[in-house]
Short mmCIF file of C-alpha atoms in Angstrom, two decimals:
data_model
loop_
_atom_site.label_atom_id
_atom_site.label_comp_id
_atom_site.label_asym_id
_atom_site.label_seq_id
_atom_site.Cartn_x
_atom_site.Cartn_y
_atom_site.Cartn_z
CA UNK A 1 -178.68 74.40 -26.33
CA UNK A 2 -176.21 77.09 -25.26
CA UNK A 3 -172.44 76.92 -24.85
CA UNK A 4 -170.50 79.72 -23.16
CA UNK A 5 -166.94 80.73 -24.02
CA UNK A 6 -164.66 83.71 -23.38
CA UNK A 7 -163.03 85.65 -26.21
CA UNK A 8 -160.93 88.79 -26.69
CA UNK A 9 -161.45 91.63 -29.11
CA UNK A 10 -159.89 91.02 -32.52
CA UNK A 11 -159.82 87.25 -32.27
CA UNK A 12 -161.37 85.34 -35.15
CA UNK A 13 -163.09 81.99 -34.91
CA UNK A 14 -164.66 79.37 -37.14
CA UNK A 15 -167.83 77.92 -35.60
CA UNK A 16 -169.09 74.75 -37.26
CA UNK A 17 -171.90 72.29 -36.55
CA UNK A 18 -171.58 68.60 -37.51
CA UNK A 19 -174.95 66.83 -37.65
CA UNK A 20 -176.53 65.61 -40.87
CA UNK A 21 -173.40 65.46 -43.03
CA UNK A 22 -171.27 63.40 -40.66
CA UNK A 23 -173.56 61.92 -38.00
CA UNK A 24 -176.67 61.54 -40.20
CA UNK A 25 -178.63 63.24 -37.45
CA UNK A 26 -182.17 64.52 -38.14
CA UNK A 27 -181.06 67.90 -36.75
CA UNK A 28 -181.36 70.79 -39.22
CA UNK A 29 -179.14 73.07 -37.18
CA UNK A 30 -179.53 76.84 -36.86
CA UNK A 31 -176.44 78.47 -35.38
CA UNK A 32 -176.47 81.81 -33.51
CA UNK A 33 -173.61 83.60 -31.69
CA UNK A 34 -174.82 85.90 -28.89
CA UNK A 35 -173.02 88.32 -26.56
CA UNK A 36 -173.49 88.39 -22.78
CA UNK A 37 -176.53 90.66 -23.17
CA UNK A 38 -178.22 88.22 -25.57
CA UNK A 39 -177.55 90.29 -28.68
CA UNK A 40 -177.12 88.52 -32.01
CA UNK A 41 -173.49 88.82 -33.14
CA UNK A 42 -173.44 86.21 -35.94
CA UNK A 43 -175.75 83.52 -37.28
CA UNK A 44 -176.08 80.94 -40.02
CA UNK A 45 -178.40 78.29 -41.40
CA UNK A 46 -177.12 75.69 -43.88
CA UNK A 47 -173.78 77.16 -45.01
CA UNK A 48 -172.38 73.72 -44.24
CA UNK A 49 -174.95 72.13 -46.61
CA UNK A 50 -177.12 71.39 -44.60
CA UNK A 51 -175.07 71.85 -41.43
CA UNK A 52 -174.34 75.38 -40.22
CA UNK A 53 -171.06 77.24 -40.28
CA UNK A 54 -170.06 80.85 -39.60
CA UNK A 55 -166.97 82.97 -39.18
CA UNK A 56 -166.99 85.05 -36.00
CA UNK A 57 -164.91 88.20 -35.47
CA UNK A 58 -164.88 89.12 -31.76
CA UNK A 59 -166.05 92.75 -31.38
CA UNK A 60 -165.08 93.19 -27.68
CA UNK A 61 -163.64 91.32 -24.71
CA UNK A 62 -166.21 89.28 -22.85
CA UNK A 63 -168.31 86.16 -22.67
CA UNK A 64 -170.21 84.81 -25.67
CA UNK A 65 -172.73 82.04 -26.24
CA UNK A 66 -173.21 79.54 -29.07
CA UNK A 67 -176.92 78.80 -29.52
CA UNK A 68 -177.99 75.62 -31.36
CA UNK A 69 -181.60 74.83 -32.29
CA UNK A 70 -183.46 72.84 -34.91
CA UNK A 71 -184.85 74.76 -37.85
CA UNK A 72 -188.32 73.30 -37.22
CA UNK A 73 -187.88 73.59 -33.43
CA UNK A 74 -187.82 69.82 -33.03
CA UNK A 75 -185.55 67.81 -30.73
CA UNK A 76 -184.96 64.59 -28.85
CA UNK A 77 -182.29 62.08 -27.87
CA UNK A 78 -181.65 61.17 -31.51
CA UNK A 79 -180.86 64.81 -32.47
CA UNK A 80 -177.14 64.31 -31.99
CA UNK A 81 -174.60 66.92 -33.12
CA UNK A 82 -171.13 68.26 -32.49
CA UNK A 83 -170.18 71.94 -32.48
CA UNK A 84 -166.60 73.12 -32.85
CA UNK A 85 -165.19 76.57 -32.09
CA UNK A 86 -161.68 76.95 -33.47
CA UNK A 87 -159.36 79.92 -34.10
CA UNK A 88 -159.31 80.85 -37.74
CA UNK A 89 -156.05 79.78 -39.36
CA UNK A 90 -154.73 79.90 -42.92
CA UNK A 91 -155.81 76.93 -45.00
CA UNK A 92 -155.27 75.85 -48.59
CA UNK A 93 -156.94 73.16 -50.68
CA UNK A 94 -156.36 72.18 -54.31
CA UNK A 95 -158.72 70.63 -56.83
CA UNK A 96 -158.93 69.62 -60.48
CA UNK A 97 -161.99 71.23 -62.15
CA UNK A 98 -164.28 68.86 -63.98
CA UNK A 99 -163.72 68.59 -67.72
CA UNK A 100 -166.86 66.49 -68.08
CA UNK A 101 -169.80 67.19 -65.79
CA UNK A 102 -170.10 64.91 -62.75
CA UNK A 103 -166.95 63.00 -63.71
CA UNK A 104 -163.81 63.52 -61.63
CA UNK A 105 -160.75 64.61 -63.61
CA UNK A 106 -157.85 62.19 -64.07
CA UNK A 107 -154.64 62.48 -66.09
CA UNK A 108 -153.56 60.30 -69.04
CA UNK A 109 -150.42 61.24 -70.97
CA UNK A 110 -149.47 59.20 -74.07
CA UNK A 111 -145.80 58.31 -74.21
CA UNK A 112 -143.83 60.75 -76.32
CA UNK A 113 -146.63 63.29 -76.03
CA UNK A 114 -148.21 65.91 -73.78
CA UNK A 115 -151.43 66.50 -71.87
CA UNK A 116 -152.58 69.45 -69.76
CA UNK A 117 -154.96 70.16 -66.87
CA UNK A 118 -156.17 73.17 -64.95
CA UNK A 119 -155.47 73.26 -61.21
CA UNK A 120 -157.64 75.26 -58.80
CA UNK A 121 -156.61 76.59 -55.38
CA UNK A 122 -158.85 77.69 -52.52
CA UNK A 123 -157.11 80.05 -50.09
CA UNK A 124 -158.63 80.86 -46.72
CA UNK A 125 -157.40 83.52 -44.30
CA UNK A 126 -154.29 84.37 -46.32
CA UNK A 127 -153.26 85.65 -49.75
CA UNK A 128 -150.25 85.77 -52.03
CA UNK A 129 -148.61 83.74 -54.77
CA UNK A 130 -148.48 79.96 -54.59
CA UNK A 131 -145.91 77.37 -55.64
CA UNK A 132 -147.39 74.12 -56.95
CA UNK A 133 -145.66 70.75 -57.14
CA UNK A 134 -146.55 67.17 -58.10
CA UNK A 135 -144.87 64.49 -56.03
CA UNK A 136 -144.67 60.88 -57.20
CA UNK A 137 -145.45 61.19 -60.92
CA UNK A 138 -145.21 58.00 -62.99
CA UNK A 139 -141.75 57.15 -64.28
CA UNK A 140 -140.88 59.21 -67.37
CA UNK A 141 -143.53 61.88 -66.73
CA UNK A 142 -142.66 65.51 -65.91
CA UNK A 143 -144.80 68.54 -65.08
CA UNK A 144 -144.33 72.13 -66.26
CA UNK A 145 -145.87 74.25 -63.50
CA UNK A 146 -146.32 78.01 -63.23
CA UNK A 147 -146.54 79.94 -59.96
CA UNK A 148 -150.15 80.83 -59.18
CA UNK A 149 -150.46 84.65 -58.83
CA UNK A 150 -152.18 86.14 -55.79
CA UNK A 151 -155.06 87.44 -57.92
CA UNK A 152 -155.76 84.08 -59.57
CA UNK A 153 -157.21 80.83 -58.27
CA UNK A 154 -156.35 78.63 -61.25
CA UNK A 155 -153.27 77.82 -63.30
CA UNK A 156 -152.56 75.54 -66.29
CA UNK A 157 -150.18 72.60 -65.83
CA UNK A 158 -148.50 70.81 -68.74
CA UNK A 159 -147.43 67.17 -68.38
CA UNK A 160 -144.99 65.45 -70.75
CA UNK A 161 -144.23 61.74 -71.05
CA UNK A 162 -140.88 60.66 -72.48
CA UNK A 163 -140.90 58.68 -75.70
CA UNK A 164 -139.46 55.66 -73.89
CA UNK A 165 -141.80 55.91 -70.87
CA UNK A 166 -143.53 52.59 -70.25
CA UNK A 167 -147.28 52.56 -69.50
CA UNK A 168 -147.79 52.90 -65.75
CA UNK A 169 -149.99 54.66 -63.20
CA UNK A 170 -149.54 56.42 -59.87
CA UNK A 171 -151.55 58.30 -57.26
CA UNK A 172 -149.81 61.67 -57.19
CA UNK A 173 -149.56 64.03 -54.23
CA UNK A 174 -150.48 67.54 -55.44
CA UNK A 175 -149.00 70.16 -53.13
CA UNK A 176 -149.37 73.90 -52.82
CA UNK A 177 -147.41 76.31 -50.61
CA UNK A 178 -147.24 80.10 -50.36
CA UNK A 179 -144.23 81.73 -52.01
CA UNK A 180 -143.96 83.80 -48.81
CA UNK A 181 -142.19 81.42 -46.43
CA UNK A 182 -143.53 83.36 -43.45
CA UNK A 183 -147.02 81.99 -44.16
CA UNK A 184 -146.97 78.52 -42.70
CA UNK A 185 -149.62 76.61 -44.60
CA UNK A 186 -149.62 73.69 -47.03
CA UNK A 187 -152.40 72.47 -49.27
CA UNK A 188 -153.14 69.14 -50.89
CA UNK A 189 -155.65 67.79 -53.36
CA UNK A 190 -159.26 67.44 -52.26
CA UNK A 191 -161.11 65.74 -55.09
CA UNK A 192 -164.75 64.68 -54.74
CA UNK A 193 -166.05 61.84 -56.90
CA UNK A 194 -169.82 61.36 -56.86
CA UNK A 195 -170.54 57.65 -56.99
CA UNK A 196 -174.32 57.91 -56.50
CA UNK A 197 -176.35 60.92 -57.64
CA UNK A 198 -179.86 61.47 -56.41
CA UNK A 199 -182.71 63.64 -57.61
CA UNK A 200 -181.53 66.83 -59.30
CA UNK A 201 -178.03 65.30 -59.37
CA UNK A 202 -177.52 65.69 -55.64
CA UNK A 203 -174.44 64.05 -54.18
CA UNK A 204 -175.82 61.04 -52.28
CA UNK A 205 -172.68 59.00 -51.90
CA UNK A 206 -169.13 59.53 -53.08
CA UNK A 207 -165.42 59.40 -52.45
CA UNK A 208 -162.99 62.14 -51.37
CA UNK A 209 -159.57 61.58 -52.96
CA UNK A 210 -156.35 63.07 -51.62
CA UNK A 211 -154.25 62.04 -54.60
CA UNK A 212 -154.46 62.62 -58.36
CA UNK A 213 -154.76 59.55 -60.55
CA UNK A 214 -152.11 59.85 -63.29
CA UNK A 215 -150.97 57.41 -65.94
CA UNK A 216 -148.59 57.09 -68.86
CA UNK A 217 -150.48 55.43 -71.71
CA UNK A 218 -149.58 53.98 -75.09
CA UNK A 219 -148.45 56.35 -77.84
CA UNK A 220 -151.07 57.97 -80.07
CA UNK A 221 -150.66 58.82 -83.78
CA UNK A 222 -150.58 62.63 -83.64
CA UNK A 223 -149.04 65.61 -81.84
CA UNK A 224 -150.03 69.28 -81.66
CA UNK A 225 -148.02 72.48 -81.81
CA UNK A 226 -149.12 76.12 -81.50
CA UNK A 227 -147.43 78.44 -83.98
CA UNK A 228 -146.13 81.09 -81.60
CA UNK A 229 -147.88 84.44 -82.34
CA UNK A 230 -145.43 87.27 -83.05
CA UNK A 231 -147.96 90.09 -82.70
CA UNK A 232 -150.16 90.90 -79.69
CA UNK A 233 -153.89 90.41 -79.32
CA UNK A 234 -155.34 93.82 -78.53
CA UNK A 235 -158.43 94.77 -76.58
CA UNK A 236 -161.49 94.89 -78.85
CA UNK A 237 -159.45 92.83 -81.29
CA UNK A 238 -159.12 89.34 -82.65
CA UNK A 239 -156.47 86.87 -83.71
CA UNK A 240 -156.25 83.71 -85.77
CA UNK A 241 -154.27 81.27 -83.61
CA UNK A 242 -152.62 78.70 -85.85
CA UNK A 243 -152.30 75.08 -84.65
CA UNK A 244 -150.31 72.44 -86.54
CA UNK A 245 -150.69 68.67 -86.19
CA UNK A 246 -147.93 66.14 -86.86
CA UNK A 247 -149.58 62.88 -87.93
CA UNK A 248 -148.21 59.38 -88.08
CA UNK A 249 -148.32 57.87 -91.54
CA UNK A 250 -151.79 56.57 -92.30
CA UNK A 251 -153.58 58.53 -89.58
CA UNK A 252 -156.02 60.94 -91.24
CA UNK A 253 -158.88 61.37 -88.72
CA UNK A 254 -160.16 64.90 -87.94
CA UNK A 255 -158.78 66.43 -84.73
CA UNK A 256 -161.10 68.56 -82.58
CA UNK A 257 -159.30 71.57 -81.06
CA UNK A 258 -160.03 73.82 -78.11
CA UNK A 259 -158.16 76.11 -75.76
CA UNK A 260 -157.46 74.54 -72.37
CA UNK A 261 -158.64 77.80 -70.79
CA UNK A 262 -159.20 81.42 -71.74
CA UNK A 263 -157.32 84.22 -69.94
CA UNK A 264 -159.57 86.92 -68.38
CA UNK A 265 -161.51 88.83 -71.04
CA UNK A 266 -160.46 86.41 -73.81
CA UNK A 267 -162.86 84.24 -75.82
CA UNK A 268 -162.11 81.43 -78.24
CA UNK A 269 -164.07 79.12 -80.50
CA UNK A 270 -164.67 75.63 -79.18
CA UNK A 271 -165.84 74.15 -82.47
CA UNK A 272 -162.66 74.15 -84.58
CA UNK A 273 -161.22 70.98 -86.06
CA UNK A 274 -158.25 70.10 -88.19
CA UNK A 275 -160.06 68.51 -91.15
CA UNK A 276 -159.56 64.91 -92.12
CA UNK A 277 -156.22 64.45 -93.82
CA UNK A 278 -155.15 68.07 -93.14
CA UNK A 279 -152.40 69.25 -90.82
CA UNK A 280 -153.43 72.67 -89.59
CA UNK A 281 -156.31 74.91 -88.56
CA UNK A 282 -156.82 78.31 -86.92
CA UNK A 283 -158.75 79.06 -83.75
CA UNK A 284 -160.46 82.50 -83.72
CA UNK A 285 -159.50 84.27 -80.48
CA UNK A 286 -161.08 87.56 -79.37
CA UNK A 287 -160.44 90.07 -76.59
CA UNK A 288 -163.07 92.33 -75.05
CA UNK A 289 -162.49 95.91 -73.95
CA UNK A 290 -161.49 94.82 -70.41
CA UNK A 291 -159.19 91.93 -71.32
CA UNK A 292 -156.36 91.53 -68.80
CA UNK A 293 -153.19 93.05 -70.23
CA UNK A 294 -150.06 90.92 -69.96
CA UNK A 295 -148.46 87.78 -71.33
CA UNK A 296 -150.41 84.60 -70.70
CA UNK A 297 -149.35 80.98 -71.11
CA UNK A 298 -151.86 79.20 -73.34
CA UNK A 299 -152.32 75.55 -74.30
CA UNK A 300 -154.49 73.92 -76.98
CA UNK A 301 -155.84 70.40 -76.56
CA UNK A 302 -156.90 68.11 -79.38
CA UNK A 303 -158.92 64.90 -79.41
CA UNK A 304 -159.44 62.36 -82.16
CA UNK A 305 -160.86 58.84 -82.63
CA UNK A 306 -158.27 56.10 -82.32
CA UNK A 307 -158.24 52.34 -81.60
CA UNK A 308 -161.98 52.17 -80.98
CA UNK A 309 -162.05 55.09 -78.56
CA UNK A 310 -161.01 58.70 -78.30
CA UNK A 311 -157.58 60.00 -77.34
CA UNK A 312 -156.49 63.49 -76.31
CA UNK A 313 -153.18 65.36 -76.28
CA UNK A 314 -152.00 68.91 -75.63
CA UNK A 315 -149.76 71.39 -77.39
CA UNK A 316 -146.76 73.06 -75.81
CA UNK A 317 -147.19 76.21 -73.69
CA UNK A 318 -147.19 79.28 -75.93
CA UNK A 319 -147.19 82.97 -75.04
CA UNK A 320 -150.25 85.08 -75.78
CA UNK A 321 -149.54 88.77 -75.37
CA UNK A 322 -152.64 90.83 -74.61
CA UNK A 323 -152.09 94.55 -75.16
CA UNK A 324 -154.03 97.79 -75.24
CA UNK A 325 -155.36 99.14 -78.53
CA UNK A 326 -153.12 101.01 -80.94
CA UNK A 327 -155.80 103.66 -81.42
CA UNK A 328 -159.34 104.62 -80.52
CA UNK A 329 -161.91 105.20 -83.22
CA UNK A 330 -164.97 107.44 -82.99
CA UNK A 331 -167.44 106.69 -85.78
CA UNK A 332 -169.87 109.44 -86.70
CA UNK A 333 -173.41 109.41 -88.07
CA UNK A 334 -174.75 110.11 -91.51
CA UNK A 335 -178.00 109.97 -93.50
CA UNK A 336 -178.70 109.39 -97.17
CA UNK A 337 -181.60 108.70 -99.50
CA UNK A 338 -181.79 105.49 -101.51
CA UNK A 339 -179.75 105.72 -104.70
CA UNK A 340 -177.68 108.64 -103.40
CA UNK A 341 -174.18 109.02 -101.94
CA UNK A 342 -172.97 110.26 -98.56
CA UNK A 343 -169.84 110.32 -96.36
CA UNK A 344 -169.10 108.89 -92.92
CA UNK A 345 -166.36 110.48 -90.84
CA UNK A 346 -164.21 108.41 -88.46
CA UNK A 347 -162.01 110.23 -85.93
CA UNK A 348 -158.75 108.48 -84.97
CA UNK A 349 -156.97 108.99 -81.65
CA UNK A 350 -153.57 107.30 -81.60
CA UNK A 351 -152.59 105.40 -78.45
CA UNK A 352 -149.45 103.61 -79.68
CA UNK A 353 -147.15 103.99 -82.66
CA UNK A 354 -147.06 101.42 -85.42
CA UNK A 355 -144.96 101.08 -88.53
CA UNK A 356 -146.16 101.62 -92.08
CA UNK A 357 -149.81 101.71 -93.10
CA UNK A 358 -152.86 100.05 -91.58
CA UNK A 359 -155.94 99.04 -93.53
CA UNK A 360 -159.25 100.37 -92.23
CA UNK A 361 -162.74 99.39 -93.36
CA UNK A 362 -166.39 99.72 -92.33
CA UNK A 363 -168.38 96.69 -91.24
CA UNK A 364 -172.10 96.29 -90.79
CA UNK A 365 -173.35 98.39 -93.69
CA UNK A 366 -176.87 97.32 -94.73
CA UNK A 367 -177.68 95.55 -97.97
CA UNK A 368 -177.42 97.93 -100.89
CA UNK A 369 -174.80 100.19 -99.25
CA UNK A 370 -171.11 99.93 -100.16
CA UNK A 371 -167.86 101.70 -99.44
CA UNK A 372 -164.14 101.11 -99.98
CA UNK A 373 -161.16 100.19 -97.81
CA UNK A 374 -158.83 103.01 -96.84
CA UNK A 375 -155.28 103.31 -95.51
CA UNK A 376 -154.06 105.12 -92.40
CA UNK A 377 -150.71 105.76 -90.73
CA UNK A 378 -149.78 106.49 -87.12
CA UNK A 379 -150.25 110.20 -87.92
CA UNK A 380 -153.74 109.96 -89.41
CA UNK A 381 -156.38 111.70 -87.29
CA UNK A 382 -159.45 111.35 -89.54
CA UNK A 383 -160.74 109.32 -92.47
CA UNK A 384 -163.83 109.88 -94.59
CA UNK A 385 -165.59 106.85 -96.08
CA UNK A 386 -167.63 107.51 -99.26
CA UNK A 387 -170.83 105.46 -99.09
CA UNK A 388 -172.91 104.62 -102.16
CA UNK A 389 -176.43 103.27 -101.92
CA UNK A 390 -178.56 101.39 -104.43
CA UNK A 391 -182.11 102.37 -105.20
CA UNK A 392 -183.31 99.36 -103.21
CA UNK A 393 -180.91 99.78 -100.26
CA UNK A 394 -182.39 98.70 -96.94
CA UNK A 395 -184.26 101.59 -95.35
CA UNK A 396 -183.87 102.40 -91.65
CA UNK A 397 -181.44 103.47 -88.93
CA UNK A 398 -178.47 101.10 -88.92
CA UNK A 399 -176.72 101.59 -85.58
CA UNK A 400 -174.26 98.70 -85.66
CA UNK A 401 -171.65 100.19 -87.93
CA UNK A 402 -168.21 98.97 -86.86
CA UNK A 403 -164.74 99.86 -87.97
CA UNK A 404 -161.97 97.31 -88.45
CA UNK A 405 -158.41 98.62 -88.50
CA UNK A 406 -155.45 96.31 -89.05
CA UNK A 407 -151.87 97.46 -88.56
CA UNK A 408 -149.09 94.95 -89.27
CA UNK A 409 -146.70 94.08 -86.42
CA UNK A 410 -143.77 91.70 -86.96
CA UNK A 411 -145.37 90.64 -90.22
CA UNK A 412 -148.69 89.66 -88.60
CA UNK A 413 -152.04 91.51 -88.58
CA UNK A 414 -153.24 93.13 -85.35
CA UNK A 415 -156.99 93.37 -85.85
CA UNK A 416 -159.01 96.06 -84.04
CA UNK A 417 -162.82 95.98 -84.25
CA UNK A 418 -164.34 99.11 -82.74
CA UNK A 419 -167.78 100.75 -82.99
CA UNK A 420 -170.36 101.82 -83.27
CA UNK A 421 -171.63 104.42 -85.70
CA UNK A 422 -174.91 104.99 -87.51
CA UNK A 423 -176.05 105.17 -91.12
CA UNK A 424 -179.65 106.17 -91.81
CA UNK A 425 -181.14 105.34 -95.20
CA UNK A 426 -184.37 107.07 -96.18
CA UNK A 427 -186.79 106.65 -99.03
CA UNK A 428 -186.69 109.55 -101.48
CA UNK A 429 -189.51 112.05 -101.13
CA UNK A 430 -192.17 111.66 -103.83
CA UNK A 431 -191.75 114.12 -106.74
CA UNK A 432 -193.82 117.27 -106.63
CA UNK A 433 -197.00 117.12 -108.77
CA UNK A 434 -197.57 120.21 -110.98
CA UNK A 435 -200.89 121.83 -110.08
CA UNK A 436 -203.07 122.48 -113.16
CA UNK A 437 -204.52 125.96 -113.05
CA UNK A 438 -208.22 126.05 -113.71
CA UNK A 439 -209.35 128.70 -116.26
CA UNK A 440 -210.79 131.79 -114.67
CA UNK A 441 -214.51 132.18 -115.32
CA UNK A 442 -215.41 134.86 -117.87
CA UNK A 443 -216.75 137.99 -116.30
CA UNK A 444 -220.48 138.25 -116.69
CA UNK A 445 -221.64 141.40 -118.42
CA UNK A 446 -223.14 143.83 -115.98
CA UNK A 447 -226.72 144.87 -116.80
CA UNK A 448 -227.00 148.42 -118.04
CA UNK A 449 -228.36 150.89 -115.59
CA UNK A 450 -231.72 152.23 -116.69
CA UNK A 451 -231.41 155.68 -118.15
CA UNK A 452 -232.92 158.43 -116.12
CA UNK A 453 -235.88 159.93 -117.90
CA UNK A 454 -235.20 163.42 -119.17
CA UNK A 455 -236.23 166.18 -116.81
CA UNK A 456 -239.59 167.80 -117.53
CA UNK A 457 -239.44 171.42 -118.53
CA UNK A 458 -241.66 173.37 -116.05
CA UNK A 459 -243.84 176.23 -116.95
CA UNK A 460 -243.58 179.54 -115.19
CA UNK A 461 -246.62 178.82 -113.10
CA UNK A 462 -245.30 175.35 -112.14
CA UNK A 463 -241.95 176.87 -111.20
CA UNK A 464 -243.65 179.40 -108.82
CA UNK A 465 -245.81 176.66 -107.27
CA UNK A 466 -242.66 174.43 -106.69
CA UNK A 467 -240.69 177.29 -105.12
CA UNK A 468 -243.60 178.01 -102.77
CA UNK A 469 -243.76 174.33 -101.70
CA UNK A 470 -240.02 174.21 -101.04
CA UNK A 471 -240.22 177.43 -99.01
CA UNK A 472 -243.00 176.10 -96.81
CA UNK A 473 -241.01 172.89 -96.32
CA UNK A 474 -237.98 174.91 -95.21
CA UNK A 475 -240.03 176.69 -92.53
#
């Protein structure tokens, strides 16, 4: 089938086919946009899963055609469909990412406590910061919401229930609007709940919710608090984030901790717990070399067994400052034989000042190799680590030598872990074997030359005869 329409250069359209998803038609639509000469301008197959959808930017004034066909070139009266051509307009939709796979996210906040969720936004045909609001929360519940920056599509939201809030539930309208009032668009929640999953967990039948299910629940016997870090987390660094639990008397169960989310370039352990009967634990947090610099709002959630089930609460919002490194380290290379000593030079390029001394140490030395911790200041440009090796030190090229440097800021360590260098450990050469000189053979005595017989004394006659013979020979 073909449908003709007129369009002007620069106009933008959404072209969408409705067949299998809405009408349960057997049509597996292939969508093509052609110009008046029959040229292919845009096309799509199955972007609408399995219906087709494409965005069409008009290249020139003129007439255009929408072509619809079945992928297997089938057809018939039952191959019903609808195709829509609409100008592209700004649109915004909000969603709550799954916390447990295939289970839609809902909100439960114990009275006198907190809980937190992540909120996602999907912008189309516009950009900029967003304001988020929650309309119709249960009585006694409040939401702490941050503006969503233009370069982010998710934001944490912290909910608090008053201590005197009675258990209740509401369907809450989640709204999003651009900070720029000139952009006229509003977004609401679009939450899909799969009620029936088919083979390979395909969505066979489900429900699309336009409200968030939220409830105030009975109080639980613990609360969480992040101890606000005073020092920054630096790129290529790490931090021990301290979390403290306040327990009701008699409640001793372990509390599993995890970060609600990690800012860009930040990693955190998801297997930390406050031990049974204890009140605090630390979560190792690391930053890679491209971690996003700035101050981020972070939240820690904790879950524990209670009343035959499992309950979960959240900490307050705390600030995590992510900063650039205080210095760059260039670790050299060195080689040594087993049982010997060597030195490894580390060059230091200062990026930021720091007060006092910082401890610096080598990490990753092989078994049988040791060194000592050193001290540096903001003016240090080079350190030399003495390395000792045992006679059985591990032989080979060890290329994962790291350097950990830890200045103190506001009384807290700022850990840098930078590498890498190389230490090569060789086996000693075997000792030289003295060559035993073989005795020279005794000279054999040379045989005596036979003595010439004494010359015969010639007579006068023999002398004349010899002279004559020699004269004839000369002629």
